[in-house]
Coordinates of C-alpha atoms in Angstrom, one line a residue:
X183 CA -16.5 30.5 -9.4
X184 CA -14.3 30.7 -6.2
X185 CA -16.0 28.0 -3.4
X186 CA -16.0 28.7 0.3
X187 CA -16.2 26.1 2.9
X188 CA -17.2 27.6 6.0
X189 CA -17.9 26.8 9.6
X190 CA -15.6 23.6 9.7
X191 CA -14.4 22.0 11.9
X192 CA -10.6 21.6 10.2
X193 CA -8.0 18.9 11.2
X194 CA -4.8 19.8 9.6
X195 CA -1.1 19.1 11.0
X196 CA -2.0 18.5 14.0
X197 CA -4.8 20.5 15.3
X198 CA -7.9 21.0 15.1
X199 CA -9.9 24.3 14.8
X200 CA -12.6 26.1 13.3
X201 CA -12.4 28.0 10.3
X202 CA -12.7 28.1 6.7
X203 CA -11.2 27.2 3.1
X204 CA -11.4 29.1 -0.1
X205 CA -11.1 26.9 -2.9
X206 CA -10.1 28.9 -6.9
X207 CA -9.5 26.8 -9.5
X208 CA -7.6 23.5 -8.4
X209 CA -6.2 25.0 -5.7
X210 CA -6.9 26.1 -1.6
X211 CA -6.0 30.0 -1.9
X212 CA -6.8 31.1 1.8
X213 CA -7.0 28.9 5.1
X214 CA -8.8 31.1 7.8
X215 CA -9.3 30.4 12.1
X216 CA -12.7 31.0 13.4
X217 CA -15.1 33.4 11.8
X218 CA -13.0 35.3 9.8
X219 CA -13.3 35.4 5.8
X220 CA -10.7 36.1 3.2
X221 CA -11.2 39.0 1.0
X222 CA -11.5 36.9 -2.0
X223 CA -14.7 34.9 -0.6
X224 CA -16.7 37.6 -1.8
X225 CA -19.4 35.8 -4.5
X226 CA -18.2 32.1 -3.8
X227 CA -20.2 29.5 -4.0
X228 CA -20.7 28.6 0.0
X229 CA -20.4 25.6 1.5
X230 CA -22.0 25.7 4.9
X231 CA -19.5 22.8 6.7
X232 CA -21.4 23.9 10.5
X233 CA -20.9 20.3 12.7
X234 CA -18.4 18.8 10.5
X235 CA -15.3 17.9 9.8
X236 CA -13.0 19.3 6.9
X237 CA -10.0 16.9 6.0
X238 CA -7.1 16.4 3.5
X239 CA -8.1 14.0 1.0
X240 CA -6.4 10.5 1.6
X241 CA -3.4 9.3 -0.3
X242 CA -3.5 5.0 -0.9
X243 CA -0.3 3.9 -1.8
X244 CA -1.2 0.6 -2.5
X245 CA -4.3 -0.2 -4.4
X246 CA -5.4 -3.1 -7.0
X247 CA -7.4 -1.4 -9.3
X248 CA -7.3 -4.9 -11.9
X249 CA -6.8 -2.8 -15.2
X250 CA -6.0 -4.0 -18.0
X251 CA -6.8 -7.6 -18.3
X252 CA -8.6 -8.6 -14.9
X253 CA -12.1 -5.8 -15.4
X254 CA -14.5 -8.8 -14.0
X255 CA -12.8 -7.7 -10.5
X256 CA -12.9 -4.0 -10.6
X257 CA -11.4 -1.6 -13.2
X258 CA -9.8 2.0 -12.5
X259 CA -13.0 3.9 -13.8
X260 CA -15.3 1.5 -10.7
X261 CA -12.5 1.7 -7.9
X262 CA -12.1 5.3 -8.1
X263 CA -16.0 6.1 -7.6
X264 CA -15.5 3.7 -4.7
X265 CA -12.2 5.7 -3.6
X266 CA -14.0 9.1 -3.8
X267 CA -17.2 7.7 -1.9
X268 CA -14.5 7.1 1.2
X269 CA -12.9 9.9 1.0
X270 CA -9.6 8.6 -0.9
X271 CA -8.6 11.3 -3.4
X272 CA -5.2 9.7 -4.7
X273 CA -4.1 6.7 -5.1
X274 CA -1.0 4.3 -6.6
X275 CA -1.9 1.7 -8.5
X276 CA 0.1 -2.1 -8.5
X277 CA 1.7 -3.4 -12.1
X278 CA 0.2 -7.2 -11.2
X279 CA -2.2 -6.9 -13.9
X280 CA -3.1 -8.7 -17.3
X281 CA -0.6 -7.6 -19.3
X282 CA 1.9 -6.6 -16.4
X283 CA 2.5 -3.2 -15.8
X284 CA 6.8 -4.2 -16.4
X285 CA 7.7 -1.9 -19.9
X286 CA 6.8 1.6 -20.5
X287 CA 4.3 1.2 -23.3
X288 CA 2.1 -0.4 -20.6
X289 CA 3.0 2.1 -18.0
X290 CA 1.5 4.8 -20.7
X291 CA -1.3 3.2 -21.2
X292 CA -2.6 2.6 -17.9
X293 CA -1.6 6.8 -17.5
X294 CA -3.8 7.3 -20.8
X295 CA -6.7 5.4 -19.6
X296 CA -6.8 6.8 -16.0
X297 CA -7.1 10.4 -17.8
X298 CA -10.1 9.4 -19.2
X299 CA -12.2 7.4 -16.4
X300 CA -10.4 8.3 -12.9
X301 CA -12.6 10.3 -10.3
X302 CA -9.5 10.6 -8.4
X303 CA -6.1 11.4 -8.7
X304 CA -3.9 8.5 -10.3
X305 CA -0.3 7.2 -10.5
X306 CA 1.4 3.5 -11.0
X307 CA 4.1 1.6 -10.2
X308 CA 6.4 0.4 -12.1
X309 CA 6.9 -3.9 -11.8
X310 CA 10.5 -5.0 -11.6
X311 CA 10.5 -9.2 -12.6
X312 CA 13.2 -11.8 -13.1
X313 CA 14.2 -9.8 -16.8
X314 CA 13.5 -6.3 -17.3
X315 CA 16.2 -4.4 -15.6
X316 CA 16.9 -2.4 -18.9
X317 CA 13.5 -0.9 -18.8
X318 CA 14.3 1.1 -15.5
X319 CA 16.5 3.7 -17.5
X320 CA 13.4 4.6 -19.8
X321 CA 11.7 5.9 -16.4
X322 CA 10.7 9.0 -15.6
X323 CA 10.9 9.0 -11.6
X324 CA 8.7 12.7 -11.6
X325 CA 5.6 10.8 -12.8
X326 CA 5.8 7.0 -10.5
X327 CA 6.0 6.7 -6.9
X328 CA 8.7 3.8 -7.2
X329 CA 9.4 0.6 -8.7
X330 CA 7.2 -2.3 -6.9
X331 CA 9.1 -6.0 -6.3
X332 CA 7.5 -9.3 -5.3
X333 CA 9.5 -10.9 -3.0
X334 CA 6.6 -13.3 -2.3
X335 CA 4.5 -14.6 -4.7
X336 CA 0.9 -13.3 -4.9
X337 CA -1.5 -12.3 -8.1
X338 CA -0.3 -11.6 -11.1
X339 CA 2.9 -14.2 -10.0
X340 CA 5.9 -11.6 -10.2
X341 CA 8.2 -13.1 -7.8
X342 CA 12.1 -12.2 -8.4
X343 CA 13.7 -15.2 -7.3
X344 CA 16.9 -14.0 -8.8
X345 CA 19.6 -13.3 -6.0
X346 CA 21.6 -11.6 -8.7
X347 CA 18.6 -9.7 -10.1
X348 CA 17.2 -8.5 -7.0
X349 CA 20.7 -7.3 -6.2
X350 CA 20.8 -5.0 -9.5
X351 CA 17.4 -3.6 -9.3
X352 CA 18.2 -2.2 -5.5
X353 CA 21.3 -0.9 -6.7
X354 CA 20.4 0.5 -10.2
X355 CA 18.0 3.0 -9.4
X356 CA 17.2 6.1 -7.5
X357 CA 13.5 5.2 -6.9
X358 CA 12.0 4.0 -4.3
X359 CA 11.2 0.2 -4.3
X360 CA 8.4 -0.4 -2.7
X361 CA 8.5 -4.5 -1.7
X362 CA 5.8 -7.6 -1.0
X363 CA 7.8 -9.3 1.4
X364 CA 7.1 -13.0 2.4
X365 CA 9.9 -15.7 2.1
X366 CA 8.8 -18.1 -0.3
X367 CA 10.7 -20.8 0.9
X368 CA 8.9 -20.5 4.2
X369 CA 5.6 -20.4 2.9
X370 CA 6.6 -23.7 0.3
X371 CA 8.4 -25.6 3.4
X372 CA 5.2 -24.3 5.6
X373 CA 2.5 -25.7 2.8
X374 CA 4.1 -29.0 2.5
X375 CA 4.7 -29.3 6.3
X376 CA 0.6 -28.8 6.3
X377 CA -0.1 -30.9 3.2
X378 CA 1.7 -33.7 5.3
X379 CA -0.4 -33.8 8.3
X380 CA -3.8 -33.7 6.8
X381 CA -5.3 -34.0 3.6
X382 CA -5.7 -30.4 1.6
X383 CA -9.6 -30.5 2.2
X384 CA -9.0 -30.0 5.6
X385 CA -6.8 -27.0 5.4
X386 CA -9.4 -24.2 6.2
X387 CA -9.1 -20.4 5.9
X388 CA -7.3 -20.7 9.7
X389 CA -4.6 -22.3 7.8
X390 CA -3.1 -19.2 6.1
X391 CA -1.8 -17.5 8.4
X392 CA 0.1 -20.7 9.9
X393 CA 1.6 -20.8 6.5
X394 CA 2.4 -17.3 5.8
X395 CA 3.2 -17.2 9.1
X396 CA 5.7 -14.6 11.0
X397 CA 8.8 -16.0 10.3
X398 CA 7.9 -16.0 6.3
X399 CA 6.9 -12.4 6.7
X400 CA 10.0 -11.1 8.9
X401 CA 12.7 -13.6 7.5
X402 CA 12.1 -11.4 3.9
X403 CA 11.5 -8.0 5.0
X404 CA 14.8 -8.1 7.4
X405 CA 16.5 -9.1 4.1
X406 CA 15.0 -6.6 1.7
X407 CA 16.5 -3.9 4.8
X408 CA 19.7 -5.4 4.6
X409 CA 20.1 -5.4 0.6
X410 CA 18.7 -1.5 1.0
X411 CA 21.1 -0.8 3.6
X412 CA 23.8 -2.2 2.3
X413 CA 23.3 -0.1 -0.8
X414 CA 22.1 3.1 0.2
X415 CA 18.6 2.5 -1.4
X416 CA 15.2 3.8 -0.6
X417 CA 13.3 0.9 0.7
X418 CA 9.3 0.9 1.1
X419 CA 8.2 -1.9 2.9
X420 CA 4.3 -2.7 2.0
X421 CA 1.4 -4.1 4.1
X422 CA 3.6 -5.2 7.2
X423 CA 1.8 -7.6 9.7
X424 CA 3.6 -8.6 12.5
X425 CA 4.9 -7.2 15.7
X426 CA 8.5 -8.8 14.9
X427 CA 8.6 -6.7 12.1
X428 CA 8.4 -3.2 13.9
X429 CA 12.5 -4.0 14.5
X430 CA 13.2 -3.3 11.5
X431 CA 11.8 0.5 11.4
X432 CA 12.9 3.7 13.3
X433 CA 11.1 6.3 14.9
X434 CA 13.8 8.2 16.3
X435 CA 14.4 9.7 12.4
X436 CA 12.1 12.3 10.6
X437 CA 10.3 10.9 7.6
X438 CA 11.7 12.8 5.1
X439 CA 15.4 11.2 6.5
X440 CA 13.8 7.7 6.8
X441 CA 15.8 5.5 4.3
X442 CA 13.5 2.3 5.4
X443 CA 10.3 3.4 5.7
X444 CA 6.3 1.1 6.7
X445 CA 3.2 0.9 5.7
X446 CA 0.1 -0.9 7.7
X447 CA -3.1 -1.6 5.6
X448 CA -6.4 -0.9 7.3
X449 CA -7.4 -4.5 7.4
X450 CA -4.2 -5.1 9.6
X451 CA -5.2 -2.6 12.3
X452 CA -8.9 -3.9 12.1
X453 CA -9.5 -7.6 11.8
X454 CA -7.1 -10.8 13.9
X455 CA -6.9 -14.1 13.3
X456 CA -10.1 -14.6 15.9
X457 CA -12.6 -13.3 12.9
X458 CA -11.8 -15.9 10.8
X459 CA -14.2 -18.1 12.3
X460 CA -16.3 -15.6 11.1
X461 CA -15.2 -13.7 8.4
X462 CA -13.4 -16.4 6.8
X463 CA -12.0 -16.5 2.9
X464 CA -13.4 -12.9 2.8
X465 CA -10.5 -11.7 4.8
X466 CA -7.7 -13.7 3.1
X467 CA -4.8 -11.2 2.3
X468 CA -1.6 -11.5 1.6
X469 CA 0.7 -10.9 4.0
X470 CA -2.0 -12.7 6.4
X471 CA -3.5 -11.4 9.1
X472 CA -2.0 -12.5 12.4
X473 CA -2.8 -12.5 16.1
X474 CA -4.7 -9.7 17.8
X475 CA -1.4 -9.2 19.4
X476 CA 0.3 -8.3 16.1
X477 CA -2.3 -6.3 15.7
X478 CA -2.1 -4.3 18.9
X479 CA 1.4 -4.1 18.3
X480 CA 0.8 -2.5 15.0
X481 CA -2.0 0.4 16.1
X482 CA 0.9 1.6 18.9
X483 CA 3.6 1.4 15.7
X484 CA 1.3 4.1 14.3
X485 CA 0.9 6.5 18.1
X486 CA 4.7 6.6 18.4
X487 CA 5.5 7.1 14.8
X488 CA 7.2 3.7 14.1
X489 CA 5.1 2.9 11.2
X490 CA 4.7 5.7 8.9
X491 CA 1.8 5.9 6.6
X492 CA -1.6 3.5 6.4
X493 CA -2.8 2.1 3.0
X494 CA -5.5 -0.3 2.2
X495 CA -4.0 -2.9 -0.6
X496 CA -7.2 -2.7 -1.8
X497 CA -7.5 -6.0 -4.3
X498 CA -10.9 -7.0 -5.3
X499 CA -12.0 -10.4 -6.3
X500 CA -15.2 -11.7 -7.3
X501 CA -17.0 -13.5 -4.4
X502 CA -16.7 -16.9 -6.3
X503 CA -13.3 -16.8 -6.9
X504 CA -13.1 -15.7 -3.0
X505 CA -14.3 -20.0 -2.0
X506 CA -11.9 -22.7 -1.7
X507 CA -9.9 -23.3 0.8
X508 CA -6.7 -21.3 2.1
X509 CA -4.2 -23.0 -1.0
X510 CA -7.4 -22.0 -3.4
X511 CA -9.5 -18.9 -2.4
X512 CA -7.9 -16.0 -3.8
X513 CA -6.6 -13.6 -1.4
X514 CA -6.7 -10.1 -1.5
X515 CA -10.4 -8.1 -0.8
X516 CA -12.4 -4.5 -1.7
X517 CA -11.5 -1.9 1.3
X518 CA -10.8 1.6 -0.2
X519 CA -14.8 2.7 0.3
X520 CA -14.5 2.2 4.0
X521 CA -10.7 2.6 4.9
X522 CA -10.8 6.8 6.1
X523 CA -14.1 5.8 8.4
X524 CA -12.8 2.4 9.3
X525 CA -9.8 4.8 11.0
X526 CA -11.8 7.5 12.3
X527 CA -14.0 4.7 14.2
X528 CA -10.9 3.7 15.7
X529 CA -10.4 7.0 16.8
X530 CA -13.4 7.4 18.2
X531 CA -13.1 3.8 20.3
X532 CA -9.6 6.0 21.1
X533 CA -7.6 3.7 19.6
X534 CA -6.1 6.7 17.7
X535 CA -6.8 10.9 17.4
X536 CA -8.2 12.0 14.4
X537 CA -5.2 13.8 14.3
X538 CA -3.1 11.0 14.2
X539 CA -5.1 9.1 11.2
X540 CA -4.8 12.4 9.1
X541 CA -1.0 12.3 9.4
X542 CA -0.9 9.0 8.9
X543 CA -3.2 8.6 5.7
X544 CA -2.7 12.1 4.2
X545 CA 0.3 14.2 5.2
X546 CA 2.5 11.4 5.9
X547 CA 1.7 9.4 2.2
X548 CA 2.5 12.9 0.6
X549 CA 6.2 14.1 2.5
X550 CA 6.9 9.8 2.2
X551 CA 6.6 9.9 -1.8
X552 CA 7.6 13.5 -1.7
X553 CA 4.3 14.1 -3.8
X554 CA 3.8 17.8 -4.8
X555 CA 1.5 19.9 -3.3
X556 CA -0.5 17.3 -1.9
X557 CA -1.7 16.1 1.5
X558 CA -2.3 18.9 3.3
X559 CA -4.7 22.4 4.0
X560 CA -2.3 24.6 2.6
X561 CA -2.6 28.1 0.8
X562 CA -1.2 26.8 -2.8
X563 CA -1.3 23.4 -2.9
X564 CA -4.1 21.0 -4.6
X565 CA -7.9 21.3 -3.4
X566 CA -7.8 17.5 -2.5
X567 CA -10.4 17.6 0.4
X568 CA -13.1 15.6 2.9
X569 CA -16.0 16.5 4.7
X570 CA -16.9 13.8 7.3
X571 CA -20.6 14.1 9.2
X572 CA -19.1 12.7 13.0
X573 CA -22.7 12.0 13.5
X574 CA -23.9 9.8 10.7
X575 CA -24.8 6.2 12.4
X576 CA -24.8 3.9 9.3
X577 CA -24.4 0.2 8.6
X578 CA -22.3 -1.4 5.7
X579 CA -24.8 -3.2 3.3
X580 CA -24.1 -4.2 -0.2
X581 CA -26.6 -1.6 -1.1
X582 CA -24.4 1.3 -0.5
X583 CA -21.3 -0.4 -2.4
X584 CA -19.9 0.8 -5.3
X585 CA -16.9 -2.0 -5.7
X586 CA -17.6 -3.5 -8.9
X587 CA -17.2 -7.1 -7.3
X588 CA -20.1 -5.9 -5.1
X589 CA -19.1 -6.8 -1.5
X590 CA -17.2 -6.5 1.4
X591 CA -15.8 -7.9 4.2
X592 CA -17.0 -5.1 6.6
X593 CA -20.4 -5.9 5.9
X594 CA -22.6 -5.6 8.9
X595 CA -20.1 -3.0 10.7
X596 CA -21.5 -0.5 12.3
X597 CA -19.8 2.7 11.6
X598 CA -20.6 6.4 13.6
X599 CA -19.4 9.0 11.0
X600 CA -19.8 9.0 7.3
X601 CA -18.0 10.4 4.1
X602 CA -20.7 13.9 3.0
X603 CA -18.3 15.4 0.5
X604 CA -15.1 14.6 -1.4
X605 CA -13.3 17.6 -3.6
X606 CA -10.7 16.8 -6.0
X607 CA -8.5 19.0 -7.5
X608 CA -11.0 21.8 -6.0
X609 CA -14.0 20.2 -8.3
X610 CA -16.8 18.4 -5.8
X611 CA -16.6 14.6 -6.9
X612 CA -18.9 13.0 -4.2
X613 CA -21.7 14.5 -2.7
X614 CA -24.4 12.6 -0.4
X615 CA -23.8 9.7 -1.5
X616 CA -23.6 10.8 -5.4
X617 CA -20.6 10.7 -7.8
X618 CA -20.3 13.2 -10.2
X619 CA -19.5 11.3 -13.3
X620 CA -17.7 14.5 -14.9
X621 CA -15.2 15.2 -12.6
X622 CA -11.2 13.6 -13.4
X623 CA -8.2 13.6 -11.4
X624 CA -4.9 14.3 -12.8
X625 CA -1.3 12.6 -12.6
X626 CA 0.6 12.7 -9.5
X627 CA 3.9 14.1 -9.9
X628 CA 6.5 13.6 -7.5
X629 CA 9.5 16.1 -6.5

């Protein structure tokens, strides 16, 4: 049966008007203005949408989902409920896992095991390390968004500290490489320099970002560009934090020319180095989170189209494992359930336009990974779609969680519009507040 959503309030490329969507099979078949309804509506399940708002479904690029091997954090069957509750309908999953996602038999298997338990839409990066440059000709570059380097150490401990090696892999390939960029030097030289001046009790959560500090963070990236530059490869440079970084992107080229191109993660544009005093280990990431003016810096890198997409590096850890202090407490926290509203609040504090986070979270994470038929309200392509209530005054509690490590660090936030209904592949997935357990999304393929 054919589905019509009617009386919606749709924000698409750019605008936003009423209108409807008519929904066959996997796919959006008619896209209509005002009251108008196609032909083929007749007998379709309705969907009255009157007062809200119709979106593409999010695209993550960089999520942790922890299988195989690391399941006591989350798993790809519990992350993707949480994905589908916020309105994230596709996402790429990290090789840093238990085994490492670094041959092809393990890429497989993480494919096979996403077809059976993912509510959303799936697809994995390949990891490069120190000794498995041979595996990159076994790749199929239609079915993984790019090949993902360490050039910082973080979980899962892939760093490529091989001059030579890192060399090979940006020159070996066609695919993107998608880089973690932090100068380990720094952050040793920084640690030590720390570990001098008082003893390692002492260095508390406000510690981090004085160790991954910005020099760590830019002295890498402005590397990784030059090594890409230098070699005509496409570079993809993940969770960027600082202001000093924003150099080393271009807004004067269209995306689908951009040879460098940036992500910000949602934690980035939200929290500053002022809420650790509050927050503390719960908002320990790597890169860090920096000043409130990196962080200004990094919502205007998004208005004048400077930084190109927004992800949430979504990493869960168990709460236990989240105490210590900054050398101990793991880093890395749960945000894919509250990334699309943590955006649109924004928006509504004016920070951004709704218009702006749709490009930036959906169309813009489609055209960058040149996904097919993705990302946007289009006749033809994928019924990968959001309904958000702008009226919904709600509170984040660890009742309404559906992480698997059961918390978050947005707990206590007040938010003013709330995920009603996610679609995927034109099947309804999440529904107030309800996962459909039957529902699976399918491969990403890439053109």
């Amino acid at each position: 049966m054919n589905t019509l959503i009617e009386n919606a309030q749709i924000i698409n490329e750019g605008r936003t008007f009423a209108g409807s969507v008519l929904i066959s099979g996997e796919y959006i078949v008619a896209v209509c203005e005002g009251e108008a309804r196609p032909v083929e509506a007749v007998g379709a399940q309705i969907v009255d949408a009157r007062g809200k708002w119709l979106l593409p479904g999010v695209i993550d690029d960089q999520v942790h989902f922890r299988e195989p091997g690391l399941t006591h954090k989350g798993s790809l069957a519990s992350e993707s409920r949480a994905a589908v509750a916020g309105g994230v309908t596709s996402y790429m999953d990290m090789p840093n896992t238990n085994p490492q996602t670094t041959t092809l038999e393990q890429l497989e298997w993480k494919f096979r095991r996403a077809t059976e338990v993912s509510s959303a839409n799936y697809s994995f990066y390949f990891g490069g390390t120190n000794d498995n440059l041979t595996e990159l000709h076994r790749l199929d570059r239609t079915c993984i968004p790019g090949l993902k380097l360490f050039l910082g150490s973080s979980t899962g401990n892939m760093l490529i500290d091989d001059p030579e090696t890192l060399r090979r892999f940006f020159s070996e390939t066609d695919l993107l490489i998608a880089v973690h960029a932090e100068k380990e030097e720094i952050i040793r030289r920084n640690r030590a320099y720390y570990l001098n001046l008082y003893d390692k009790e002492a260095l508390d959560i406000s510690f981090h970002p004085r160790i991954r500090n910005e020099e760590a963070c830019y002295a890498s990236s402005a590397e990784a560009v030059e090594l890409a530059v230098s070699l005509g490869t496409r570079l993809h440079l993940l969770h960027l934090s600082t202001a000093k970084e924003l150099n080393l992107l271009n807004n004067r080229i269209p995306l689908r020319e951009k040879q460098i191109t940036g992500e910000v993660c949602v934690h980035h544009l939200w929290f500053s180095d002022e809420d650790y005093a509050t927050r503390g280990n719960r908002i320990k990431w790597n890169p860090a989170i920096k000043t409130a003016a990196d962080r200004t810096a990094l919502r205007a890198s998004l208005n004048d189209n400077t930084m190109d997409i927004v992800a949430t590096d979504h990493a869960p850890h168990l709460m236990a494992e989240k105490t210590g202090d900054c050398l101990t407490a793991a880093s890395g926290g749960p945000m894919i359930q509250h990334s699309l509203v943590a955006m649109l609040e924004l928006a509504l504090q004016g920070v951004f336009t709704k218009e702006r986070v749709v490009e930036k979270m959906a169309h813009h994470p489609a055209d960058l990974f040149r996904i097919d038929r993705r990302g946007y309200i289009r006749p033809g392509y994928y019924a990968d779609l959001v309904l958000i209530d702008p009226q919904d005054t709600w509170t984040v509690s660890s009742e309404s969680l559906l992480y698997q490590c059961n918390w978050s660090p947005l707990e206590g936030q007040v938010f003013h519009s709330r995920v009603w209904k996610t679609f995927v592949n034109g099947q309804p997935v999440y529904a107030d507040g309800k996962i459909s357990d039957g529902v699976r999304g399918m491969a990403l393929k890439y053109v």
